[in-house]
mmCIF file of C-alpha atoms and ligand atoms in Angstrom:
data_model
loop_
_atom_site.group_PDB
_atom_site.id
_atom_site.type_symbol
_atom_site.label_atom_id
_atom_site.label_comp_id
_atom_site.label_asym_id
_atom_site.label_seq_id
_atom_site.Cartn_x
_atom_site.Cartn_y
_atom_site.Cartn_z
ATOM 1 C CA UNK I 200 18.079 7.627 38.624
ATOM 2 C CA UNK I 201 19.570 6.973 35.690
ATOM 3 C CA UNK I 202 19.224 9.196 32.873
ATOM 4 C CA UNK I 203 21.446 7.790 29.742
ATOM 5 C CA UNK I 204 19.081 7.365 26.988
ATOM 6 C CA UNK I 205 16.123 9.698 28.413
ATOM 7 C CA UNK I 206 13.551 11.140 25.724
ATOM 8 C CA UNK I 207 11.323 13.589 28.237
ATOM 9 C CA UNK I 208 10.797 11.329 31.428
ATOM 10 C CA UNK I 209 10.652 7.814 29.481
ATOM 11 C CA UNK I 210 13.643 5.571 27.780
ATOM 12 C CA UNK I 211 16.491 4.885 30.284
ATOM 13 C CA UNK I 212 18.344 1.967 30.825
ATOM 14 C CA UNK I 213 15.888 -0.435 33.501
ATOM 15 C CA UNK I 214 18.090 -3.553 33.464
ATOM 16 C CA UNK I 215 19.489 -6.322 35.563
ATOM 17 C CA UNK I 216 24.013 -5.618 36.736
ATOM 18 C CA UNK I 217 24.807 -8.946 34.138
ATOM 19 C CA UNK I 218 22.921 -7.421 31.110
ATOM 20 C CA UNK I 219 25.454 -4.063 32.242
ATOM 21 C CA UNK I 220 28.478 -5.397 30.499
ATOM 22 C CA UNK I 221 27.108 -6.000 26.930
ATOM 23 C CA UNK I 222 24.493 -2.594 26.574
ATOM 24 C CA UNK I 223 27.809 -0.637 27.904
ATOM 25 C CA UNK I 224 30.238 -2.384 24.539
ATOM 26 C CA UNK I 225 27.209 -1.862 22.671
ATOM 27 C CA UNK I 226 26.915 1.495 22.822
ATOM 28 C CA UNK I 227 30.958 2.555 23.500
ATOM 29 C CA UNK I 228 31.210 0.992 20.071
ATOM 30 C CA UNK I 229 27.896 2.773 18.464
ATOM 31 C CA UNK I 230 29.505 6.096 20.084
ATOM 32 C CA UNK I 231 32.682 4.792 17.649
ATOM 33 C CA UNK I 232 31.303 3.602 13.883
ATOM 34 C CA UNK I 233 28.420 6.661 14.270
ATOM 35 C CA UNK I 234 31.237 8.886 12.602
ATOM 36 C CA UNK I 235 32.710 5.838 11.312
ATOM 37 C CA UNK I 236 33.642 7.133 7.535
ATOM 38 C CA UNK I 237 34.256 4.062 6.811
ATOM 39 C CA UNK I 238 31.827 1.450 8.552
ATOM 40 C CA UNK I 239 29.350 5.018 7.398
ATOM 41 C CA UNK I 240 30.828 4.190 3.274
ATOM 42 C CA UNK I 241 29.434 0.167 3.751
ATOM 43 C CA UNK I 242 26.799 0.821 4.898
ATOM 44 C CA UNK I 243 25.099 3.492 2.703
ATOM 45 C CA UNK I 244 26.838 0.966 0.132
ATOM 46 C CA UNK I 245 24.498 -2.459 1.525
ATOM 47 C CA UNK I 246 21.290 0.549 1.522
ATOM 48 C CA UNK I 247 22.727 1.113 -2.244
ATOM 49 C CA UNK I 248 23.830 -2.079 -3.869
ATOM 50 C CA UNK I 249 22.180 -5.249 -1.647
ATOM 51 C CA UNK I 250 18.900 -3.891 0.044
ATOM 52 C CA UNK I 251 17.977 -1.244 -2.768
ATOM 53 C CA UNK I 252 18.128 1.955 -1.511
ATOM 54 C CA UNK I 253 16.842 4.567 -1.971
ATOM 55 C CA UNK I 254 13.309 3.746 -2.176
ATOM 56 C CA UNK I 255 11.301 5.622 -4.043
ATOM 57 C CA UNK I 256 8.983 8.063 -3.267
ATOM 58 C CA UNK I 257 5.726 7.077 -5.552
ATOM 59 C CA UNK I 258 3.209 10.217 -6.650
ATOM 60 C CA UNK I 259 0.022 7.948 -6.067
ATOM 61 C CA UNK I 260 -2.099 10.118 -8.730
ATOM 62 C CA UNK I 261 -5.405 7.886 -8.371
ATOM 63 C CA UNK I 262 -4.965 7.156 -5.144
ATOM 64 C CA UNK I 263 -5.326 11.719 -4.855
ATOM 65 C CA UNK I 264 -7.942 12.026 -7.488
ATOM 66 C CA UNK I 265 -10.144 8.995 -5.947
ATOM 67 C CA UNK I 266 -10.075 10.651 -2.904
ATOM 68 C CA UNK I 267 -10.098 14.280 -3.550
ATOM 69 C CA UNK I 268 -8.371 16.367 -1.763
ATOM 70 C CA UNK I 269 -4.419 16.312 -0.612
ATOM 71 C CA UNK I 270 -1.455 15.451 -3.256
ATOM 72 C CA UNK I 271 -0.501 12.077 -1.436
ATOM 73 C CA UNK I 272 2.953 10.225 -1.907
ATOM 74 C CA UNK I 273 3.607 6.920 -1.001
ATOM 75 C CA UNK I 274 7.530 6.606 0.225
ATOM 76 C CA UNK I 275 8.347 2.845 -0.819
ATOM 77 C CA UNK I 276 9.909 0.773 2.097
ATOM 78 C CA UNK I 277 8.147 -2.232 0.887
ATOM 79 C CA UNK I 278 10.485 -2.391 -2.421
ATOM 80 C CA UNK I 279 13.710 -2.465 0.130
ATOM 81 C CA UNK I 280 15.503 -6.527 -0.270
ATOM 82 C CA UNK I 281 13.013 -8.887 2.588
ATOM 83 C CA UNK I 282 10.108 -7.041 1.961
ATOM 84 C CA UNK I 283 9.647 -4.027 4.572
ATOM 85 C CA UNK I 284 11.714 -1.205 6.612
ATOM 86 C CA UNK I 285 13.480 -4.135 8.827
ATOM 87 C CA UNK I 286 16.099 -4.823 6.285
ATOM 88 C CA UNK I 287 17.152 -1.243 6.963
ATOM 89 C CA UNK I 288 17.958 -1.350 11.004
ATOM 90 C CA UNK I 289 18.930 -5.058 10.337
ATOM 91 C CA UNK I 290 22.487 -4.579 8.387
ATOM 92 C CA UNK I 291 23.415 -1.302 10.652
ATOM 93 C CA UNK I 292 22.793 -3.635 13.472
ATOM 94 C CA UNK I 293 25.422 -6.522 12.202
ATOM 95 C CA UNK I 294 27.922 -4.623 10.560
ATOM 96 C CA UNK I 295 28.020 -3.004 13.655
ATOM 97 C CA UNK I 296 28.354 -6.481 15.514
ATOM 98 C CA UNK I 297 30.479 -7.989 12.932
ATOM 99 C CA UNK I 298 32.961 -4.515 13.446
ATOM 100 C CA UNK I 299 33.124 -5.115 17.499
ATOM 101 C CA UNK I 300 34.008 -8.693 16.543
ATOM 102 C CA UNK I 301 30.924 -10.733 17.108
ATOM 103 C CA UNK I 302 29.666 -14.085 15.040
ATOM 104 C CA UNK I 303 26.599 -14.529 16.063
ATOM 105 C CA UNK I 304 23.371 -12.322 16.191
ATOM 106 C CA UNK I 305 20.667 -13.405 18.334
ATOM 107 C CA UNK I 306 17.336 -11.381 17.708
ATOM 108 C CA UNK I 307 13.569 -11.752 18.552
ATOM 109 C CA UNK I 308 11.532 -12.221 16.024
ATOM 110 C CA UNK I 309 6.953 -12.115 16.256
ATOM 111 C CA UNK I 310 5.459 -12.455 13.078
ATOM 112 C CA UNK I 311 8.659 -13.296 12.134
ATOM 113 C CA UNK I 312 8.994 -10.600 9.766
ATOM 114 C CA UNK I 313 12.516 -9.336 11.841
ATOM 115 C CA UNK I 314 13.890 -12.696 12.488
ATOM 116 C CA UNK I 315 14.124 -13.144 8.276
ATOM 117 C CA UNK I 316 15.543 -10.308 7.745
ATOM 118 C CA UNK I 317 18.471 -11.047 10.463
ATOM 119 C CA UNK I 318 18.930 -14.220 8.891
ATOM 120 C CA UNK I 319 18.727 -12.582 5.712
ATOM 121 C CA UNK I 320 21.981 -10.357 7.298
ATOM 122 C CA UNK I 321 23.725 -13.644 9.304
ATOM 123 C CA UNK I 322 24.303 -15.416 5.769
ATOM 124 C CA UNK I 323 25.093 -12.721 4.012
ATOM 125 C CA UNK I 324 27.874 -11.697 6.660
ATOM 126 C CA UNK I 325 29.319 -14.802 7.504
ATOM 127 C CA UNK I 326 27.498 -14.853 11.257
ATOM 128 C CA UNK I 327 25.844 -17.114 13.507
ATOM 129 C CA UNK I 328 22.375 -17.002 14.105
ATOM 130 C CA UNK I 329 19.845 -17.895 17.177
ATOM 131 C CA UNK I 330 16.430 -16.536 16.387
ATOM 132 C CA UNK I 331 13.823 -16.570 19.640
ATOM 133 C CA UNK I 332 10.192 -16.984 18.741
ATOM 134 C CA UNK I 333 7.362 -17.586 21.266
ATOM 135 C CA UNK I 334 5.529 -21.473 20.080
ATOM 136 C CA UNK I 335 2.753 -19.781 18.950
ATOM 137 C CA UNK I 336 3.622 -17.924 16.897
ATOM 138 C CA UNK I 337 5.766 -20.044 14.910
ATOM 139 C CA UNK I 338 2.592 -22.547 14.593
ATOM 140 C CA UNK I 339 1.848 -19.308 12.835
ATOM 141 C CA UNK I 340 3.503 -18.395 10.256
ATOM 142 C CA UNK I 341 5.557 -21.370 9.847
ATOM 143 C CA UNK I 342 6.528 -20.504 6.325
ATOM 144 C CA UNK I 343 8.433 -17.871 7.953
ATOM 145 C CA UNK I 344 9.817 -20.423 10.407
ATOM 146 C CA UNK I 345 10.927 -22.128 7.121
ATOM 147 C CA UNK I 346 13.111 -19.059 5.238
ATOM 148 C CA UNK I 347 14.646 -18.202 8.665
ATOM 149 C CA UNK I 348 16.505 -22.548 8.199
ATOM 150 C CA UNK I 349 16.796 -21.915 4.886
ATOM 151 C CA UNK I 350 19.086 -18.764 5.786
ATOM 152 C CA UNK I 351 20.977 -21.035 8.057
ATOM 153 C CA UNK I 352 19.106 -20.027 11.053
ATOM 154 C CA UNK I 353 17.900 -21.680 13.862
ATOM 155 C CA UNK I 354 14.702 -20.704 15.540
ATOM 156 C CA UNK I 355 14.245 -21.107 18.582
ATOM 157 C CA UNK I 356 10.796 -22.156 20.243
ATOM 158 C CA UNK I 357 9.621 -20.662 23.654
ATOM 159 C CA UNK I 358 7.490 -21.212 25.376
ATOM 160 C CA UNK I 359 7.202 -19.026 28.142
ATOM 161 C CA UNK I 360 4.717 -16.731 29.186
ATOM 162 C CA UNK I 361 2.041 -15.970 26.764
ATOM 163 C CA UNK I 362 4.451 -17.359 23.812
ATOM 164 C CA UNK I 363 4.640 -14.412 21.936
ATOM 165 C CA UNK I 364 6.515 -12.592 20.557
ATOM 166 C CA UNK I 365 6.488 -9.786 24.503
ATOM 167 C CA UNK I 366 8.216 -13.586 25.773
ATOM 168 C CA UNK I 367 10.522 -14.084 23.154
ATOM 169 C CA UNK I 368 12.238 -9.998 23.258
ATOM 170 C CA UNK I 369 13.069 -11.745 27.393
ATOM 171 C CA UNK I 370 15.019 -15.087 26.528
ATOM 172 C CA UNK I 371 16.380 -13.039 23.914
ATOM 173 C CA UNK I 372 17.746 -10.841 26.257
ATOM 174 C CA UNK I 373 18.398 -13.868 29.203
ATOM 175 C CA UNK I 374 20.249 -15.408 26.013
ATOM 176 C CA UNK I 375 22.240 -12.071 25.934
ATOM 177 C CA UNK I 376 22.807 -12.500 29.906
ATOM 178 C CA UNK I 377 24.780 -15.167 28.814
ATOM 179 C CA UNK I 378 26.988 -15.127 26.287
ATOM 180 C CA UNK I 379 28.162 -11.601 25.399
ATOM 181 C CA UNK I 380 31.657 -12.540 24.145
ATOM 182 C CA UNK I 381 30.208 -13.322 21.022
ATOM 183 C CA UNK I 382 26.943 -12.532 20.245
ATOM 184 C CA UNK I 383 25.079 -9.527 19.425
ATOM 185 C CA UNK I 384 21.131 -8.612 20.440
ATOM 186 C CA UNK I 385 19.687 -7.894 16.575
ATOM 187 C CA UNK I 386 16.975 -5.885 18.681
ATOM 188 C CA UNK I 387 13.817 -5.697 16.187
ATOM 189 C CA UNK I 388 12.307 -2.376 17.402
ATOM 190 C CA UNK I 389 13.027 1.114 18.821
ATOM 191 C CA UNK I 390 12.625 -0.317 22.622
ATOM 192 C CA UNK I 391 14.664 -2.351 25.014
ATOM 193 C CA UNK I 392 16.994 0.093 26.830
ATOM 194 C CA UNK I 393 19.637 2.130 26.164
ATOM 195 C CA UNK I 394 21.402 2.533 23.135
ATOM 196 C CA UNK I 395 18.811 0.768 21.662
ATOM 197 C CA UNK I 396 16.084 3.305 20.602
ATOM 198 C CA UNK I 397 18.843 5.583 19.788
ATOM 199 C CA UNK I 398 21.118 2.670 17.359
ATOM 200 C CA UNK I 399 17.318 1.281 15.511
ATOM 201 C CA UNK I 400 16.513 4.997 14.930
ATOM 202 C CA UNK I 401 18.775 6.140 13.497
ATOM 203 C CA UNK I 402 19.121 3.106 11.274
ATOM 204 C CA UNK I 403 15.302 3.747 10.072
ATOM 205 C CA UNK I 404 15.684 7.194 9.480
ATOM 206 C CA UNK I 405 17.048 7.012 6.570
ATOM 207 C CA UNK I 406 13.500 7.057 5.429
ATOM 208 C CA UNK I 407 13.338 10.470 6.023
ATOM 209 C CA UNK I 408 16.181 11.453 5.016
ATOM 210 C CA UNK I 409 15.873 10.712 1.884
ATOM 211 C CA UNK I 410 11.923 11.288 1.610
ATOM 212 C CA UNK I 411 12.822 14.826 2.466
ATOM 213 C CA UNK I 412 15.605 15.324 -0.501
ATOM 214 C CA UNK I 413 12.476 13.573 -2.865
ATOM 215 C CA UNK I 414 10.085 15.276 -1.470
ATOM 216 C CA UNK I 415 12.167 18.540 -2.116
ATOM 217 C CA UNK I 416 12.876 18.003 -5.489
ATOM 218 C CA UNK I 417 9.425 17.154 -6.964
ATOM 219 C CA UNK I 418 7.363 19.688 -5.134
ATOM 220 C CA UNK I 419 10.509 22.116 -4.027
ATOM 221 C CA UNK I 420 8.908 22.210 -0.745
ATOM 222 C CA UNK I 421 8.176 20.359 1.977
ATOM 223 C CA UNK I 422 4.820 17.767 3.539
ATOM 224 C CA UNK I 423 1.849 18.883 5.562
ATOM 225 C CA UNK I 424 2.203 15.577 7.057
ATOM 226 C CA UNK I 425 3.967 12.144 6.866
ATOM 227 C CA UNK I 426 1.812 9.593 8.213
ATOM 228 C CA UNK I 427 3.162 5.957 9.669
ATOM 229 C CA UNK I 428 2.110 2.907 11.724
ATOM 230 C CA UNK I 429 3.115 2.216 14.815
ATOM 231 C CA UNK I 430 3.879 -1.071 16.553
ATOM 232 C CA UNK I 431 6.891 -0.575 18.334
ATOM 233 C CA UNK I 432 7.636 2.716 15.928
ATOM 234 C CA UNK I 433 11.062 2.248 14.824
ATOM 235 C CA UNK I 434 8.935 2.966 10.695
ATOM 236 C CA UNK I 435 7.552 5.786 12.253
ATOM 237 C CA UNK I 436 10.493 7.408 13.811
ATOM 238 C CA UNK I 437 13.177 6.299 10.417
ATOM 239 C CA UNK I 438 9.450 8.399 8.596
ATOM 240 C CA UNK I 439 8.808 10.966 11.051
ATOM 241 C CA UNK I 440 13.079 12.208 12.518
ATOM 242 C CA UNK I 441 14.341 14.697 9.244
ATOM 243 C CA UNK I 442 11.370 16.291 9.622
ATOM 244 C CA UNK I 443 11.171 16.699 13.317
ATOM 245 C CA UNK I 444 12.571 20.781 13.769
ATOM 246 C CA UNK I 445 10.072 21.063 10.666
ATOM 247 C CA UNK I 446 7.053 22.869 13.467
ATOM 248 C CA UNK I 447 5.010 22.345 9.676
ATOM 249 C CA UNK I 448 4.795 19.169 8.749
ATOM 250 C CA UNK I 449 2.324 17.340 10.910
ATOM 251 C CA UNK I 450 2.858 13.944 12.176
ATOM 252 C CA UNK I 451 0.603 10.858 12.213
ATOM 253 C CA UNK I 452 0.686 7.218 14.188
ATOM 254 C CA UNK I 453 -1.621 5.259 12.983
ATOM 255 C CA UNK I 454 -2.021 2.519 16.738
ATOM 256 C CA UNK I 455 -3.616 -1.135 15.849
ATOM 257 C CA UNK I 456 -6.750 0.027 17.761
ATOM 258 C CA UNK I 457 -7.577 -4.674 17.044
ATOM 259 C CA UNK I 458 -11.584 -4.226 17.754
ATOM 260 C CA UNK I 459 -11.337 -0.883 18.662
ATOM 261 C CA UNK I 460 -9.905 1.206 21.992
ATOM 262 C CA UNK I 461 -13.395 0.901 23.899
ATOM 263 C CA UNK I 462 -12.397 -3.131 23.725
ATOM 264 C CA UNK I 463 -10.173 -5.471 24.817
ATOM 265 C CA UNK I 464 -9.041 -6.614 22.351
ATOM 266 C CA UNK I 465 -6.209 -3.397 21.029
ATOM 267 C CA UNK I 466 -3.054 -2.862 20.451
ATOM 268 C CA UNK I 467 -3.219 0.364 20.967
ATOM 269 C CA UNK I 468 -0.491 1.728 23.613
ATOM 270 C CA UNK I 469 -0.474 5.408 23.662
ATOM 271 C CA UNK I 470 -4.464 5.170 23.099
ATOM 272 C CA UNK I 471 -5.192 2.950 26.218
ATOM 273 C CA UNK I 472 -1.533 3.234 27.707
ATOM 274 C CA UNK I 473 0.186 3.399 30.573
ATOM 275 C CA UNK I 474 3.469 4.744 31.741
ATOM 276 C CA UNK I 475 5.471 1.682 32.848
ATOM 277 C CA UNK I 476 8.931 0.049 32.688
ATOM 278 C CA UNK I 477 8.920 -3.336 30.948
ATOM 279 C CA UNK I 478 11.800 -4.573 28.920
ATOM 280 C CA UNK I 479 14.570 -2.524 30.265
ATOM 281 C CA UNK I 480 12.870 0.945 29.222
ATOM 282 C CA UNK I 481 10.371 3.695 30.415
ATOM 283 C CA UNK I 482 7.378 4.023 28.533
ATOM 284 C CA UNK I 483 3.695 3.393 27.887
ATOM 285 C CA UNK I 484 2.231 -0.046 27.922
ATOM 286 C CA UNK I 485 -1.190 -1.345 27.885
ATOM 287 C CA UNK I 486 -1.277 -2.972 31.425
ATOM 288 C CA UNK I 487 -4.465 -4.698 33.058
ATOM 289 C CA UNK I 488 -5.734 -2.946 36.052
ATOM 290 C CA UNK I 489 -3.042 -4.364 38.559
ATOM 291 C CA UNK I 490 -0.242 -2.905 36.672
ATOM 292 C CA UNK I 491 0.790 -6.437 34.821
ATOM 293 C CA UNK I 492 1.386 -6.024 30.740
ATOM 294 C CA UNK I 493 -1.733 -6.711 29.494
ATOM 295 C CA UNK I 494 -2.663 -9.672 26.467
ATOM 296 C CA UNK I 495 -2.719 -6.983 23.670
ATOM 297 C CA UNK I 496 -4.302 -8.039 19.903
ATOM 298 C CA UNK I 497 -4.769 -6.785 15.830
ATOM 299 C CA UNK I 498 -5.065 -8.556 13.119
ATOM 300 C CA UNK I 499 -1.956 -7.627 12.382
ATOM 301 C CA UNK I 500 1.345 -9.474 14.329
ATOM 302 C CA UNK I 501 3.681 -7.064 13.182
ATOM 303 C CA UNK I 502 1.827 -3.974 15.666
ATOM 304 C CA UNK I 503 0.757 -6.727 18.062
ATOM 305 C CA UNK I 504 3.172 -5.385 20.964
ATOM 306 C CA UNK I 505 1.928 -3.583 24.397
ATOM 307 C CA UNK I 506 5.018 -1.571 23.758
ATOM 308 C CA UNK I 507 6.097 1.384 21.995
ATOM 309 C CA UNK I 508 9.463 3.269 21.814
ATOM 310 C CA UNK I 509 10.048 5.873 24.494
ATOM 311 C CA UNK I 510 11.053 8.762 22.085
ATOM 312 C CA UNK I 511 7.538 7.889 20.256
ATOM 313 C CA UNK I 512 6.267 8.953 24.399
ATOM 314 C CA UNK I 513 7.544 11.704 24.885
ATOM 315 C CA UNK I 514 7.090 13.061 20.957
ATOM 316 C CA UNK I 515 3.369 12.800 22.678
ATOM 317 C CA UNK I 516 4.382 13.849 25.787
ATOM 318 C CA UNK I 517 5.626 17.715 23.801
ATOM 319 C CA UNK I 518 2.740 17.320 21.082
ATOM 320 C CA UNK I 519 5.139 16.979 18.381
ATOM 321 C CA UNK I 520 3.323 13.695 17.145
ATOM 322 C CA UNK I 521 -0.736 12.990 17.185
ATOM 323 C CA UNK I 522 -1.094 8.807 17.900
ATOM 324 C CA UNK I 523 -4.478 7.919 16.147
ATOM 325 C CA UNK I 524 -6.181 4.393 16.064
ATOM 326 C CA UNK I 525 -6.499 2.823 12.796
ATOM 327 C CA UNK I 526 -10.064 -0.774 13.455
ATOM 328 C CA UNK I 527 -8.581 -4.261 11.633
ATOM 329 C CA UNK I 528 -11.372 -3.439 9.678
ATOM 330 C CA UNK I 529 -10.071 0.573 8.599
ATOM 331 C CA UNK I 530 -6.751 -1.378 8.078
ATOM 332 C CA UNK I 531 -8.248 -4.118 5.911
ATOM 333 C CA UNK I 532 -10.855 -2.231 4.191
ATOM 334 C CA UNK I 533 -7.449 -0.080 3.140
ATOM 335 C CA UNK I 534 -5.355 -2.286 2.316
ATOM 336 C CA UNK I 535 -8.366 -4.343 -0.076
ATOM 337 C CA UNK I 536 -8.200 -0.233 -1.315
ATOM 338 C CA UNK I 537 -4.909 0.663 -2.399
ATOM 339 C CA UNK I 538 -4.781 -2.592 -4.721
ATOM 340 C CA UNK I 539 -7.718 -1.716 -6.450
ATOM 341 C CA UNK I 540 -6.248 2.032 -7.306
ATOM 342 C CA UNK I 541 -2.886 1.609 -7.684
ATOM 343 C CA UNK I 542 -1.692 -1.857 -7.858
ATOM 344 C CA UNK I 543 0.169 -1.660 -4.679
ATOM 345 C CA UNK I 544 -0.652 -4.163 -1.291
ATOM 346 C CA UNK I 545 1.124 -2.939 1.346
ATOM 347 C CA UNK I 546 1.482 -4.620 4.405
ATOM 348 C CA UNK I 547 -1.682 -4.877 6.865
ATOM 349 C CA UNK I 548 0.437 -3.490 9.760
ATOM 350 C CA UNK I 549 1.313 -0.355 6.608
ATOM 351 C CA UNK I 550 -2.885 -0.509 5.917
ATOM 352 C CA UNK I 551 -3.377 1.468 9.182
ATOM 353 C CA UNK I 552 -1.129 4.176 8.236
ATOM 354 C CA UNK I 553 -2.869 4.173 4.423
ATOM 355 C CA UNK I 554 -6.378 4.294 6.235
ATOM 356 C CA UNK I 555 -5.668 7.337 8.049
ATOM 357 C CA UNK I 556 -4.472 8.898 5.026
ATOM 358 C CA UNK I 557 -7.956 7.709 3.397
ATOM 359 C CA UNK I 558 -10.171 9.802 6.248
ATOM 360 C CA UNK I 559 -7.586 12.640 6.762
ATOM 361 C CA UNK I 560 -7.495 13.653 3.344
ATOM 362 C CA UNK I 561 -10.274 14.132 1.486
ATOM 363 C CA UNK I 562 -10.090 17.252 4.631
ATOM 364 C CA UNK I 563 -7.501 19.047 3.242
ATOM 365 C CA UNK I 564 -7.060 21.327 0.136
ATOM 366 C CA UNK I 565 -5.241 19.831 -3.686
ATOM 367 C CA UNK I 566 -2.193 22.043 -2.764
ATOM 368 C CA UNK I 567 -0.814 20.097 0.513
ATOM 369 C CA UNK I 568 0.837 16.793 0.869
ATOM 370 C CA UNK I 569 0.948 13.983 2.737
ATOM 371 C CA UNK I 570 3.767 11.539 2.307
ATOM 372 C CA UNK I 571 2.846 8.103 3.610
ATOM 373 C CA UNK I 572 5.619 5.257 4.293
ATOM 374 C CA UNK I 573 3.902 1.536 3.346
ATOM 375 C CA UNK I 574 6.490 -0.025 5.727
ATOM 376 C CA UNK I 575 5.935 -3.862 3.908
ATOM 377 C CA UNK I 576 4.279 -5.513 0.404
ATOM 378 C CA UNK I 577 1.180 -7.652 1.751
ATOM 379 C CA UNK I 578 2.319 -10.747 0.161
ATOM 380 C CA UNK I 579 2.566 -12.359 3.260
ATOM 381 C CA UNK I 580 -1.268 -11.173 4.650
ATOM 382 C CA UNK I 581 -3.439 -12.464 1.786
ATOM 383 C CA UNK I 582 -4.659 -15.061 3.138
ATOM 384 C CA UNK I 583 -5.551 -14.168 6.294
ATOM 385 C CA UNK I 584 -6.899 -11.489 4.522
ATOM 386 C CA UNK I 585 -8.957 -13.731 2.804
ATOM 387 C CA UNK I 586 -10.058 -15.695 5.978
ATOM 388 C CA UNK I 587 -10.547 -12.639 7.421
ATOM 389 C CA UNK I 588 -13.507 -11.613 4.789
ATOM 390 C CA UNK I 589 -14.695 -14.741 5.058
ATOM 391 C CA UNK I 590 -12.502 -16.999 2.072
ATOM 392 C CA UNK I 591 -9.759 -20.141 3.362
ATOM 393 C CA UNK I 592 -6.898 -20.054 0.732
ATOM 394 C CA UNK I 593 -3.877 -22.175 1.308
ATOM 395 C CA UNK I 594 -0.836 -20.627 1.913
HETATM 396 C C1 PLP J 739 7.853 -4.897 11.576
HETATM 397 C C2 PLP J 739 6.801 -4.254 11.129
HETATM 398 C C3 PLP J 739 6.140 -3.083 11.825
HETATM 399 C C4 PLP J 739 5.894 -2.645 12.898
HETATM 400 O O1 PLP J 739 7.158 -2.702 13.830
HETATM 401 P P1 PLP J 739 8.239 -1.089 13.991
HETATM 402 O O2 PLP J 739 8.872 -1.229 14.481
HETATM 403 O O3 PLP J 739 6.872 0.033 14.305
HETATM 404 O O4 PLP J 739 8.620 -0.243 12.344
HETATM 405 C C5 PLP J 739 5.220 -2.200 10.079
HETATM 406 N N1 PLP J 739 4.720 -2.500 9.023
HETATM 407 C C6 PLP J 739 6.046 -3.396 9.030
HETATM 408 C C7 PLP J 739 5.754 -4.048 7.162
HETATM 409 C C8 PLP J 739 6.346 -4.634 9.848
HETATM 410 O O5 PLP J 739 7.392 -5.684 9.181
#
């Protein structure tokens, strides 16, 4: 069995022969450019001058006092251009694609956040861009479809399967096999076949590279826990990465439990899934009794994916990171709580991490430190949360 790109037993390259050339070309290019000074200088410039990095590490004093335990810091990825951590990965991959001589980006998107980020990078770097989006999602996220078009991208509705994110991923992979000469597939999370989980992780690792230095500057020591939400797992692995060797730092990933892990309406992959092979990788997936990928549910469209990145699956297996389920209800409460207490409206995805911190912080001593990654801002979620509370407002 293929041993490249393994995280323990997970990861690998489970792909059709037709994708092998594109994947090999990408791997070779990445191996070269990741150590290229000019590439890294250009990427750092894009991060700092365009995306607004470094993002703040903010001491949430009111939140800390209200919860009455550990000192809480927020890593503010919501302040990045386009409103989330997704721009980190997209700028990295778009620049890499450009160096490889590609002129066209394709991407999949669920809620539309990754599609908008990719369309943004394509506009900036003067590349063509086509985004695949489940037809169901194009209806639910009409505003993001408009944004992508405004940025100069084409949006292709995908009608296969459940017409949602997993089908958009499959379609983007299919499109890539048809047109690899000028096209790069800009994958949106730490998933898919090697080298994607490594590439995306390296670009997102800027989060923990910064936060580690920032907390050392502010507190003179490392945090006791780092908490992030997990969909595919890119903001979480980026938040964890530079702390993995520091055994004293608890790494906690918050999965979307939806209506609860004892129901079928959940997206908590590590907590309810089983090992399988899908979308080019071995990892944990939500599956039905026949081993088919199960439909998943969460109030948060960004966490609504039936798999998890292979490096998370491995960190779970070896006990280095913990994966905890957080329900819709808990996330909505945290969404409202952080807004009220700190004046920061988090993405509903990020609110899953806030919700777990609200449980954990009061159990910890006052000299302990928690960092929560706020992966994105919550403006996009306001209408849906209002609806959840029974109030109908127009978007
Ligand atoms: C897409 C998204 C996520 C989930 O993706 P990961 O790859 O797990 O990080 C989380 N938060 C926000 C704000 C997102 O847009």
